Amino acid sequence: MRGRPRRPKGSASAHVRTLVIVLVALIPCGTLASLFMIQQQGQLVRTLTVSLGPAVEANGAVLLEMTRARSTWFEGQSNGAAEATEAALEAHRSNIEDELESLLSATRTADLKPTDRAAYTALTGRQRQAIDAWFAAAERSSPTPTHRTRPRMAREWTEVAWGDYRAASTALGDRLRAQRDADRAQSGAALTTLGLVVFGVAIVSIGGLLLVAYRMRRSIVRPLERLSEVVRRRVRGDSLTFADTEHGAAEVRTLARDFNTLTRENARFVAQQGDELRTRQLVLEVARSVRGAEDVVAALDGVCRSLGAGLGADRVLIYTLDEHLGVRERSQWHADTLPDLPPLPASLARHLAGVEAELRELGGGAVVLPDVFDPDWADDQRVIAFHRATGARSLLLVPVGSADQGLGVLALLGVDQPRWWRQSEVHVAEQSATMVARAIVQLRLAEMREEQVQRLTELDHQKTDFMATISHELRTPLTSISGYLELLEDGDFGELTNEQVRALGVVRRNATRLRGLIEDLLVLNKIESTGLQATLDDVRVADLVRCVVETMQPAAAASRVSLVVPPVPEGLAVKVDRAQVERALINLGSNAVKFTPSGGRVTIDAALVDGEVRISIADTGIGIPQADLARLAERFFRAGNATAAAIPGTGLGLAIVRTIVEGHGGRLDVDSVEGEGTTMMVTLPAA
C-alpha cells in the first residue's frame, strides 16, 4: 500500500534563499582561491619570463661567445696571426661582457628569492672569474715578437682555464634550468589546481542548483501544473473543481487557497448576476405588461401574472384606493392549486389606506415577513386578520404611490410555509409597485383626457350646430330689415326728413356690418364642419389681381385712396380654387383700403419669387402695433389702434384668409409698422 506523498517542507522563497546562501558561500571561496592561485601563477610566470628565461638565454649566449673566442684563439695559434687574433678576441670579450650584464640583470630581479639571488650572484661571479682567467691565459699564450710560448704549454694553460669556465657555466646553467623546470612544473600544477577549484565550485554550484530545482519542481512546478489543469477545467465549465491546498510550497498553497476563494466568489457573483439578470428580465416583462395595458385593471392583472410566475409566489394581490380611501380596483394571481380569494372583509379593507400611508412614511420601504407567526408580529391584529383572510404564511408588502399620493398596496404571499424573501425579490416588487403607480396615474389621466376630449368634441359639435343655426336664423330677419330699410329710403312710406335719412344710414351701415359678420361666421363654420373643399384649377394671377382691383375700386374711390397695380408678368399662374383665393385677396384688399386714410395709396403687386408666386397688398395706412402682430389671425381679434379709431370690423377676416391660404399649401406673411403702413404677402405654389 502506497503511503501519502510527503509534502515538501518550507516555501519557494526558503529554497531560493538556501540556493543563494550556498552560492554566496561557494563563489567567494572559489574566487579567493582562484585569485591566490592566479597571483602565484603570475609570480611564476614573471620569474620565468623576466629572470630565469633571460638568464638561461644569456648564459647560453656567453657559452656561445666563449666557444667562438676559443675557436678564434685556436685558429690564431695555427696560422700565427697574432694581431688579428687579439682583435677578434677583444670583440668576443666585448660581446661576452654584454651578455654577462644581461645575465647579471636577470639573476638580480626582485622576482627571485633572496637565496636564489645570492646563489646566482656567486655562480655568475665564479663564471666571470673563469672567463677572465681564460682570456688572461689566451693573452699570455698568444705569439708575439718579444715573447713566444711553446704551443704545448699555451694549450695546457687555456684548456685549464676553459675547464674552469665550463664547470662554472655548467653549474650556473644547471641551476637555472633546474629552477626553470621546477617553476614550469609548479606553474602547470597551479593551473591544474586552479582548474580543479573552478571545476569543483562549478560542480557544487550546479549540484546545488539541480537540488534546488528538483525541490522547486516538486514544491512549485508540479503544484502549479495541477493548478493550471484546474484552471483549464474551470474554463471548460467544471464549476465543482477546486485547487489542491495541501501540497506544494507555501506560496503555491496560498495561491491555491486564493484561487478557491476566487472560485467561490465567482460562483456567488455568477449566481448574483443570474439573479440580477432574471430580475431585470422580470422588471422588463412587468414594464411591457404595463405599457401594453388598455386600462388600469388590465395593467394590474398583467403585473400580478408576471410577478407571480417570475418570483414563484403563491399569491399576488394588488388593491387600489379611491378618493375616499376605499378599495377601488382589485387584481389577483394565484398558483393553479389555489382558489380565487373573495374581496377583503370591510373591517380589513379599511386598514389598507393606513398601511399604505405608514409604508410611505417609512421612505417607501417594504414590509418583509418571512413568517407571519414570528413572535415580533404576533400582536399585530392587522397581520393576523390578513392571514385569516388570505391564508398567507409569508408576506411581502409594498406601497403603490405617486409622489405624496397613495394609490394602493402590492402584496406577494407564500401560503404553505415560511419564505425568506431575497433582496432582489424585494427590489423587483418595489420597482413593479413604482411602475404600477405610474401606469395607474397615466391610464387614469388618459381616461380623463379621453372623457374630456369626448366632451369637448360634443361641445364643438354643439357650437358648430349653434353657429350654423344662429347664422341662418339671423340672416332671415336681417333680410327683412334690409328690405324694409330700402323701402323707407326709397320713400315708399312717405317723405323722410334729413334726420330720418341720417338715422336710416346708420341702420344700413350696421345692417351691412351684421351681414358681413354673418357671412364670415358661415364661412368659418363651413370650413370647420366640412373642410376647405377646394376645387383646384390653373388660374392666371393677372385675372386674380384684376378681380380684386375691380371689387376694391368703388370703395377706394369713395375713400379717395389711390390704387397702384404694377404689370403682372405674363404666364404667371397658380393652381387654386379661384373663388376662395379671390375671397381671401378681396378681404386683404378691403382691409387695406379701410385702414388707409384719405389721400393714401394701396399697391397690389405679383411676382415669381424662388419658384413661388407672391401676391402682396401694401398700404400706407395706420399700420399694426408690434405687440398685436402675433395675434392677428385669432378669431374676433382686432388691433388696438383699429379699435381706438372706431374702424368697423368683425375680427374674422384674417382668420379666414389664413385658413384659405394655408389650405392651398401657401402661407400668409405680415410686415407692418404702426403709423406707416402694412404689407400683406400671400405666397402660393406656382402652377
XYZ file of C-alpha atoms in Angstrom:
687
model
C 0.000 0.000 0.000
C 1.392 3.358 -1.025
C 1.793 5.944 1.640
C 0.653 9.514 1.433
C 3.074 11.653 -0.623
C 5.443 13.592 1.525
C 4.746 17.259 1.341
C 7.843 19.359 0.590
C 8.882 21.398 3.559
C 9.312 25.096 3.500
C 8.406 27.620 0.866
C 9.757 28.552 -2.507
C 11.460 31.581 -1.007
C 13.235 29.257 1.506
C 14.549 27.079 -1.341
C 15.758 30.106 -3.225
C 17.281 31.518 -0.036
C 19.177 28.235 0.550
C 20.480 28.300 -3.009
C 21.582 31.889 -2.634
C 23.395 31.112 0.644
C 25.220 28.171 -0.938
C 26.221 30.220 -3.942
C 27.244 33.162 -1.775
C 29.442 30.833 0.277
C 30.950 28.909 -2.643
C 31.567 31.634 -5.134
C 33.648 33.935 -2.869
C 35.731 30.980 -1.634
C 36.342 29.745 -5.131
C 37.070 33.265 -6.267
C 39.608 33.883 -3.469
C 41.310 30.552 -4.145
C 41.415 31.311 -7.830
C 42.796 34.773 -7.218
C 45.518 33.362 -4.940
C 46.473 30.749 -7.487
C 46.379 33.284 -10.275
C 48.688 35.504 -8.227
C 51.077 32.581 -7.656
C 50.851 31.694 -11.298
C 51.596 35.272 -12.225
C 54.577 35.306 -9.921
C 55.927 32.107 -11.505
C 55.312 33.432 -14.988
C 57.106 36.677 -14.173
C 60.030 34.682 -12.717
C 60.214 32.549 -15.849
C 59.801 35.395 -18.315
C 61.782 38.139 -16.535
C 64.533 36.190 -14.709
C 65.058 32.521 -15.474
C 64.292 32.550 -19.186
C 66.510 35.570 -19.992
C 69.217 34.201 -17.635
C 69.281 30.826 -19.406
C 69.435 32.568 -22.785
C 72.167 34.977 -21.619
C 74.194 32.079 -20.148
C 73.855 30.203 -23.414
C 74.939 33.303 -25.325
C 78.028 33.643 -23.092
C 78.855 29.995 -23.747
C 78.433 30.526 -27.465
C 80.711 33.579 -27.478
C 83.282 31.769 -25.338
C 83.207 28.857 -27.773
C 83.720 31.248 -30.665
C 86.541 33.000 -28.796
C 88.197 29.635 -28.184
C 87.902 28.729 -31.836
C 89.388 32.088 -32.792
C 92.288 31.505 -30.387
C 92.951 28.064 -31.861
C 92.971 29.450 -35.369
C 95.390 32.200 -34.289
C 97.663 29.553 -32.814
C 97.628 27.677 -36.073
C 98.259 30.476 -38.573
C 100.286 32.812 -36.292
C 98.181 35.922 -36.985
C 98.596 37.457 -33.590
C 97.141 40.871 -34.265
C 94.014 39.557 -35.942
C 93.547 37.067 -33.157
C 93.832 39.725 -30.494
C 91.299 41.939 -32.290
C 88.883 39.087 -32.663
C 89.309 38.114 -29.025
C 88.626 41.704 -27.977
C 85.410 41.633 -29.982
C 84.367 38.389 -28.391
C 85.290 39.772 -24.971
C 83.044 42.786 -25.575
C 80.081 40.607 -26.605
C 80.627 38.376 -23.613
C 80.609 41.391 -21.307
C 77.255 42.465 -22.739
C 75.792 39.039 -22.258
C 77.215 38.871 -18.731
C 75.480 42.148 -17.926
C 72.218 40.703 -19.191
C 72.808 37.578 -17.143
C 73.533 39.598 -14.032
C 70.447 41.764 -14.589
C 68.223 38.700 -14.994
C 69.576 36.954 -11.891
C 69.228 40.021 -9.670
C 65.478 40.817 -10.209
C 63.124 41.078 -7.252
C 61.038 38.198 -8.635
C 63.716 35.768 -7.434
C 64.051 34.721 -3.842
C 66.921 36.283 -1.914
C 68.620 32.883 -1.524
C 68.378 32.290 -5.251
C 69.716 35.739 -6.000
C 72.688 35.099 -3.664
C 73.385 31.728 -5.272
C 73.203 33.172 -8.765
C 75.461 36.062 -7.748
C 78.103 33.581 -6.546
C 77.776 31.423 -9.657
C 77.941 34.376 -12.046
C 80.979 35.709 -10.125
C 82.725 32.357 -10.436
C 81.874 32.282 -14.124
C 83.258 35.785 -14.630
C 86.463 34.820 -12.854
C 86.763 31.750 -15.098
C 86.170 33.903 -18.182
C 88.764 36.425 -17.057
C 91.229 33.609 -16.350
C 90.717 32.108 -19.775
C 91.220 35.403 -21.600
C 94.299 36.034 -19.446
C 95.679 32.619 -20.396
C 94.858 33.290 -24.019
C 96.738 36.581 -23.946
C 99.827 35.038 -22.318
C 99.865 32.225 -24.777
C 99.478 34.438 -27.833
C 102.708 34.506 -30.034
C 104.438 37.919 -30.045
C 107.800 39.062 -31.389
C 109.172 39.543 -27.913
C 107.654 36.601 -26.158
C 106.966 33.278 -27.625
C 105.380 30.447 -25.635
C 105.548 26.949 -26.620
C 102.360 25.758 -28.205
C 102.002 22.785 -25.942
C 102.262 24.833 -22.793
C 99.881 27.519 -24.177
C 97.273 24.936 -24.965
C 97.544 23.481 -21.466
C 97.026 26.873 -19.854
C 93.971 27.754 -21.904
C 92.473 24.310 -21.513
C 92.755 24.526 -17.755
C 91.077 27.939 -17.802
C 88.454 26.634 -20.245
C 87.738 23.714 -17.964
C 87.182 26.091 -15.048
C 84.837 28.199 -17.216
C 82.869 25.183 -18.381
C 82.465 23.964 -14.851
C 81.207 27.386 -13.697
C 78.946 27.783 -16.748
C 77.583 24.281 -16.340
C 76.862 24.818 -12.667
C 75.080 28.115 -13.399
C 73.171 26.686 -16.344
C 72.148 23.563 -14.460
C 70.794 25.616 -11.556
C 68.950 27.997 -13.894
C 67.429 25.158 -15.887
C 66.580 23.204 -12.781
C 64.789 26.184 -11.241
C 63.133 26.983 -14.573
C 61.865 23.440 -14.920
C 60.707 23.452 -11.302
C 58.851 26.737 -11.807
C 57.323 25.448 -15.021
C 56.152 22.341 -13.216
C 54.800 24.436 -10.352
C 53.036 26.698 -12.829
C 51.438 23.722 -14.507
C 50.401 22.305 -11.154
C 48.920 25.690 -10.204
C 46.937 25.791 -13.427
C 45.703 22.282 -12.766
C 44.765 23.177 -9.204
C 43.031 26.340 -10.409
C 41.046 24.338 -12.940
C 40.133 21.787 -10.295
C 38.997 24.539 -7.920
C 36.886 26.220 -10.608
C 35.511 22.876 -11.712
C 34.741 21.920 -8.127
C 32.960 25.205 -7.456
C 31.010 24.794 -10.696
C 30.090 21.190 -9.863
C 28.951 22.127 -6.363
C 27.007 25.133 -7.710
C 25.379 23.052 -10.417
C 24.578 20.349 -7.887
C 23.026 22.915 -5.587
C 21.065 24.382 -8.497
C 19.856 20.956 -9.555
C 18.890 20.084 -6.000
C 17.019 23.352 -5.519
C 15.473 22.980 -8.998
C 14.316 19.482 -8.105
C 12.806 20.619 -4.839
C 11.256 23.668 -6.529
C 9.809 21.417 -9.216
C 8.234 19.258 -6.530
C 7.049 22.207 -4.486
C 6.225 24.752 -7.211
C 6.186 23.455 -10.778
C 4.104 20.324 -10.241
C 1.578 22.057 -7.947
C 1.349 24.888 -10.486
C 0.758 22.361 -13.261
C -2.034 20.832 -11.215
C -3.403 24.302 -10.546
C -3.203 25.080 -14.277
C -5.168 21.925 -15.021
C -7.789 23.016 -12.501
C -7.980 26.410 -14.234
C -8.433 24.738 -17.628
C -11.203 22.572 -16.240
C -12.808 25.662 -14.796
C -12.609 27.328 -18.202
C -14.303 24.288 -19.739
C -17.178 24.805 -17.341
C -16.392 22.431 -14.458
C -17.529 24.630 -11.570
C -17.019 21.871 -8.940
C -13.234 21.645 -9.329
C -11.055 23.205 -6.650
C -7.287 23.529 -6.331
C -5.144 21.348 -4.008
C -4.239 23.350 -0.903
C -2.318 20.538 0.894
C 0.754 20.095 -1.303
C 3.421 22.384 -2.650
C 5.306 25.386 -1.390
C 3.659 27.817 0.974
C 3.225 30.380 -1.803
C 1.585 27.824 -4.083
C -0.727 26.650 -1.301
C -1.627 30.281 -0.625
C -2.260 30.782 -4.348
C -4.436 27.652 -4.392
C -6.435 28.875 -1.401
C -6.855 32.285 -3.072
C -7.942 30.545 -6.279
C -10.524 28.516 -4.391
C -11.753 31.668 -2.669
C -11.945 33.406 -6.039
C -13.798 30.395 -7.459
C -16.358 30.506 -4.693
C -16.716 34.279 -5.009
C -17.052 33.932 -8.767
C -19.751 31.302 -8.324
C -21.524 33.605 -5.912
C -21.101 36.505 -8.316
C -22.394 34.433 -11.235
C -25.389 33.413 -9.169
C -25.926 37.035 -8.179
C -25.591 38.121 -11.795
C -28.082 35.437 -12.762
C -30.491 36.751 -10.132
C -29.964 40.305 -11.351
C -30.472 39.226 -14.956
C -33.657 37.391 -14.055
C -34.675 40.434 -12.031
C -34.107 42.755 -14.990
C -35.957 40.422 -17.309
C -38.833 40.235 -14.862
C -38.907 44.013 -14.480
C -38.896 44.381 -18.275
C -41.730 41.886 -18.533
C -43.702 43.837 -15.926
C -42.965 47.058 -17.814
C -44.170 45.516 -21.095
C -47.371 44.260 -19.492
C -47.979 47.708 -18.018
C -47.268 49.564 -21.272
C -49.483 47.245 -23.275
C -52.453 47.599 -20.905
C -55.530 49.397 -22.182
C -56.905 50.222 -18.745
C -55.967 50.049 -15.069
C -57.493 46.616 -14.471
C -55.554 45.108 -17.393
C -52.339 46.682 -16.089
C -52.912 45.272 -12.598
C -53.703 41.804 -13.967
C -50.523 41.829 -16.078
C -48.335 42.847 -13.131
C -49.840 40.172 -10.863
C -49.357 37.494 -13.501
C -45.741 38.492 -14.245
C -44.695 38.753 -10.581
C -46.395 35.519 -9.582
C -44.738 33.475 -12.322
C -41.404 35.285 -12.121
C -40.904 35.206 -8.333
C -42.594 31.897 -7.646
C -45.061 33.387 -5.177
C -48.223 31.517 -4.226
C -50.411 34.608 -4.497
C -50.039 38.169 -5.767
C -52.609 40.799 -4.791
C -52.967 44.468 -5.779
C -55.515 46.756 -4.193
C -56.028 50.354 -5.388
C -57.644 53.138 -3.375
C -60.314 55.619 -4.377
C -60.661 59.230 -3.285
C -62.481 58.067 -0.138
C -59.561 55.704 0.748
C -61.672 52.656 -0.003
C -60.835 49.768 -2.332
C -61.349 50.903 -5.921
C -59.827 48.082 -8.012
C -58.663 44.633 -7.046
C -56.483 42.224 -9.001
C -55.066 38.853 -8.032
C -52.990 35.941 -9.303
C -52.511 32.566 -7.645
C -50.933 29.194 -8.261
C -53.005 26.626 -10.115
C -53.616 24.628 -6.949
C -55.155 27.580 -5.084
C -58.662 29.061 -5.446
C -59.574 32.692 -6.045
C -59.790 34.922 -2.979
C -63.023 36.754 -2.215
C -62.898 40.527 -1.578
C -61.329 41.565 1.705
C -63.667 41.980 4.632
C -64.754 45.555 5.170
C -63.005 45.658 8.534
C -59.681 44.731 6.885
C -60.176 46.795 3.723
C -60.421 49.931 5.887
C -56.830 49.329 7.050
C -55.329 49.340 3.532
C -55.054 53.117 3.327
C -53.399 53.286 6.748
C -50.909 50.532 5.904
C -50.031 52.226 2.614
C -49.548 55.577 4.370
C -47.320 54.014 7.039
C -45.131 52.384 4.393
C -44.718 55.654 2.507
C -43.836 57.446 5.736
C -41.005 54.916 6.145
C -39.498 56.188 2.887
C -41.338 53.891 0.522
C -39.954 50.778 2.158
C -41.479 47.342 2.163
C -42.766 45.063 4.914
C -40.950 41.730 4.692
C -42.404 38.931 6.825
C -40.716 35.547 6.315
C -43.202 34.057 8.771
C -46.366 35.764 9.968
C -46.197 33.619 13.114
C -42.970 35.331 14.121
C -43.295 36.480 17.755
C -42.416 40.045 16.708
C -45.674 40.229 14.730
C -47.859 38.067 16.927
C -49.574 41.104 18.467
C -50.292 42.912 15.174
C -54.015 42.375 14.631
C -53.819 43.526 11.005
C -51.309 40.798 10.174
C -53.455 38.193 11.912
C -56.556 39.411 10.070
C -54.724 39.387 6.730
C -53.550 35.833 7.418
C -57.107 34.740 8.150
C -58.438 36.419 5.012
C -55.763 35.223 2.575
C -54.065 32.230 4.227
C -50.676 33.987 3.956
C -47.784 32.361 5.843
C -45.091 34.718 4.496
C -45.734 38.233 3.231
C -44.019 40.913 1.142
C -45.990 44.168 1.239
C -45.060 47.222 -0.915
C -46.870 50.559 -1.171
C -48.145 51.747 -4.546
C -47.987 55.510 -4.673
C -47.103 58.537 -6.772
C -45.322 61.433 -5.058
C -47.391 62.185 -1.967
C -50.453 60.386 -3.279
C -51.236 56.889 -2.036
C -52.701 54.723 -4.756
C -52.744 51.226 -3.294
C -50.837 48.208 -1.961
C -48.966 45.331 -3.661
C -48.770 42.066 -1.716
C -46.817 38.868 -2.507
C -47.808 35.843 -0.430
C -46.398 32.448 0.421
C -49.091 30.122 1.688
C -47.802 26.740 2.829
C -44.543 27.542 4.598
C -42.294 30.415 5.630
C -40.251 32.076 2.915
C -37.199 34.276 3.230
C -37.602 36.935 0.544
C -34.319 37.844 -1.150
C -33.290 41.444 -1.551
C -33.541 41.121 -5.333
C -37.149 39.971 -4.984
C -37.937 42.922 -2.731
C -36.281 45.201 -5.283
C -38.401 43.736 -8.097
C -41.559 44.221 -6.053
C -40.644 47.853 -5.321
C -39.879 48.580 -8.978
C -43.104 46.896 -10.019
C -45.044 48.982 -7.491
C -43.468 52.115 -8.952
C -44.448 51.075 -12.480
C -47.957 50.190 -11.304
C -48.302 53.620 -9.724
C -47.087 55.321 -12.892
C -49.396 53.194 -15.029
C -52.391 53.938 -12.780
C -51.733 57.677 -12.981
C -51.171 57.620 -16.751
C -54.147 55.396 -17.512
C -56.443 57.417 -15.290
C -55.176 60.606 -16.896
C -55.723 59.014 -20.289
C -59.280 58.100 -19.278
C -59.827 61.656 -18.059
C -58.351 63.082 -21.270
C -60.468 60.795 -23.387
C -63.541 61.815 -21.440
C -62.599 65.482 -21.747
C -61.896 65.121 -25.467
C -65.227 63.436 -25.926
C -66.981 66.195 -24.019
C -65.086 68.900 -25.907
C -65.917 67.217 -29.190
C -69.565 67.173 -28.246
C -69.347 70.822 -27.220
C -67.628 71.674 -30.503
C -70.340 69.922 -32.462
C -72.950 71.766 -30.403
C -71.122 75.048 -31.025
C -70.904 74.357 -34.749
C -74.577 73.464 -34.897
C -75.416 76.543 -32.850
C -73.347 78.808 -35.107
C -74.910 77.372 -38.214
C -78.385 77.692 -36.753
C -77.890 81.185 -35.373
C -76.326 82.383 -38.620
C -79.258 81.167 -40.653
C -81.711 82.481 -38.084
C -80.013 85.907 -38.094
C -79.901 86.075 -41.893
C -83.715 85.786 -42.205
C -84.649 88.801 -40.018
C -81.681 90.739 -41.429
C -83.067 90.238 -44.932
C -86.403 91.637 -43.798
C -84.717 94.570 -42.105
C -82.679 95.327 -45.222
C -85.802 95.104 -47.425
C -87.906 97.440 -45.323
C -84.906 99.747 -44.942
C -84.633 100.007 -48.706
C -88.398 100.764 -48.932
C -88.041 103.536 -46.353
C -85.049 105.040 -48.148
C -86.940 104.933 -51.479
C -89.877 106.908 -49.912
C -92.416 104.158 -50.304
C -93.763 105.022 -46.870
C -93.597 108.783 -47.276
C -91.077 111.547 -47.409
C -88.220 111.428 -44.921
C -86.618 114.285 -43.081
C -82.857 114.777 -43.099
C -82.592 113.433 -39.561
C -84.561 110.363 -40.590
C -82.276 109.812 -43.614
C -79.180 110.021 -41.410
C -80.733 107.604 -38.926
C -81.543 105.158 -41.722
C -77.931 105.487 -42.952
C -76.691 104.406 -39.547
C -79.098 101.488 -39.605
C -77.935 100.458 -43.113
C -74.252 100.590 -42.140
C -74.812 98.392 -39.108
C -77.017 96.034 -41.104
C -74.198 95.744 -43.640
C -71.703 95.110 -40.840
C -74.005 92.474 -39.357
C -74.388 90.812 -42.774
C -70.588 90.644 -43.119
C -70.245 89.136 -39.665
C -72.900 86.528 -40.505
C -71.201 85.686 -43.804
C -67.827 85.290 -42.085
C -69.337 83.089 -39.427
C -70.987 80.932 -42.078
C -67.689 80.591 -43.965
C -65.728 79.608 -40.850
C -68.461 77.206 -39.762
C -68.466 75.606 -43.206
C -64.657 75.236 -43.187
C -64.690 73.686 -39.708
C -67.574 71.324 -40.386
C -66.849 70.164 -43.938
C -63.283 71.279 -44.555
C -61.999 73.668 -47.202
C -63.359 71.571 -50.130
C -61.275 73.384 -52.717
C -61.618 72.709 -56.452
C -58.189 73.389 -57.934
C -57.686 74.896 -61.381
C -54.854 76.709 -63.125
C -55.677 80.407 -62.633
C -53.780 83.344 -64.122
C -52.542 85.672 -61.422
C -53.367 88.692 -63.606
C -57.065 87.657 -63.550
C -56.989 87.389 -59.733
C -55.414 90.839 -59.387
C -57.870 92.387 -61.865
C -60.850 90.919 -59.971
C -59.529 92.295 -56.670
C -58.970 95.757 -58.184
C -62.436 95.847 -59.760
C -64.006 94.875 -56.440
C -61.994 97.429 -54.430
C -62.313 100.314 -56.891
C -65.636 101.764 -55.654
C -64.625 101.694 -52.023
C -61.203 103.168 -52.832
C -62.790 105.956 -54.857
C -65.216 106.694 -52.071
C -62.353 106.914 -49.559
C -60.148 108.816 -52.009
C -57.466 106.120 -51.833
C -55.441 105.559 -54.992
C -54.859 102.014 -56.288
C -51.440 101.220 -57.808
C -51.177 97.987 -59.811
C -47.787 97.262 -61.495
C -47.955 94.983 -64.558
C -48.245 91.289 -63.677
C -45.715 89.022 -65.518
C -47.260 87.108 -68.383
C -47.720 83.392 -67.860
C -47.728 83.689 -64.062
C -50.350 81.248 -62.750
C -51.354 79.311 -59.631
C -53.318 76.095 -59.139
C -56.032 77.121 -56.672
C -59.744 77.331 -56.051
C -60.387 80.678 -57.727
C -63.429 81.678 -55.690
C -61.745 81.016 -52.356
C -58.461 82.763 -53.255
C -60.373 85.718 -54.692
C -62.318 85.964 -51.430
C -59.040 85.962 -49.433
C -57.392 88.618 -51.656
C -60.524 90.800 -51.672
C -60.619 90.560 -47.886
C -56.992 91.749 -47.692
C -57.597 94.498 -50.249
C -60.706 95.705 -48.450
C -58.782 95.889 -45.175
C -56.008 97.867 -46.906
C -58.495 100.428 -48.266
C -60.426 100.547 -44.990
C -57.341 101.213 -42.835
C -55.756 103.742 -45.238
C -56.655 107.417 -44.637
C -57.877 109.684 -47.463
C -55.088 110.513 -49.897
C -53.251 107.289 -49.144
C -52.146 104.557 -51.525
C -52.735 100.820 -51.876
C -50.335 98.832 -54.091
C -51.178 95.371 -55.429
C -48.223 93.521 -56.926
C -47.451 89.929 -58.016
C -44.126 88.271 -58.844
C -42.378 84.884 -59.047
C -40.006 84.506 -56.064
C -37.918 81.334 -55.595
C -40.324 79.279 -57.687
C -43.407 80.501 -55.800
C -45.996 83.160 -56.602
C -46.068 86.047 -54.161
C -49.040 88.459 -54.221
C -48.511 91.461 -51.957
C -51.023 94.124 -50.944
C -49.274 97.131 -49.375
C -50.947 100.231 -47.945
C -49.864 103.494 -46.349
C -52.440 103.218 -43.609
C -52.362 103.278 -39.834
C -50.263 100.082 -39.538
C -50.422 97.474 -36.787
C -48.777 97.735 -33.333
C -45.854 95.352 -32.902
C -47.476 93.763 -29.834
C -50.591 92.820 -31.860
C -48.870 91.165 -34.848
C -48.715 87.701 -33.233
C -52.497 87.603 -32.607
C -53.784 88.918 -35.945
C -55.047 85.536 -37.154
C -57.035 84.861 -33.963
C -60.784 84.942 -34.299
C -62.512 88.160 -33.276
C -59.171 89.813 -32.503
C -58.649 93.360 -33.737
C -55.601 95.581 -33.468
C -55.683 98.142 -30.671
C -55.314 101.196 -32.941
C -58.184 99.986 -35.192
C -60.469 99.627 -32.193
C -59.396 103.031 -30.869
C -60.145 104.632 -34.261
C -63.630 103.014 -34.294
C -62.963 101.451 -37.676
C -65.650 98.790 -38.207
C -64.689 95.132 -38.494
C -65.515 91.643 -37.212
C -62.039 90.315 -36.427
C -62.684 87.224 -38.558
C -61.245 88.291 -41.919
C -57.599 87.401 -41.366
C -58.560 84.102 -39.752
C -60.494 83.202 -42.931
C -57.653 84.421 -45.159
C -55.007 82.365 -43.321
C -57.229 79.244 -43.392
C -57.750 79.579 -47.157
C -54.102 80.313 -47.959
C -52.701 77.507 -45.811
C -55.347 75.137 -47.179
C -53.791 75.724 -50.638
C -50.280 74.916 -49.380
C -49.282 78.567 -49.084
C -48.553 80.995 -46.291
C -49.574 84.466 -45.150
C -46.838 86.893 -44.027
C -47.401 90.306 -42.449
C -44.946 93.214 -42.386
C -46.252 96.316 -40.647
C -45.032 99.466 -38.921
C -47.507 101.408 -36.841
C -48.253 104.814 -38.420
C -46.501 103.925 -41.720
C -48.457 101.102 -43.302
C -48.899 97.357 -43.684
C -47.892 94.806 -46.313
C -49.799 91.536 -46.552
C -47.951 88.875 -48.603
C -49.745 85.752 -49.877
C -47.346 83.079 -51.167
C -48.798 80.222 -53.234
C -47.223 77.355 -55.197
C -46.809 78.228 -58.853
C -48.829 76.234 -61.381
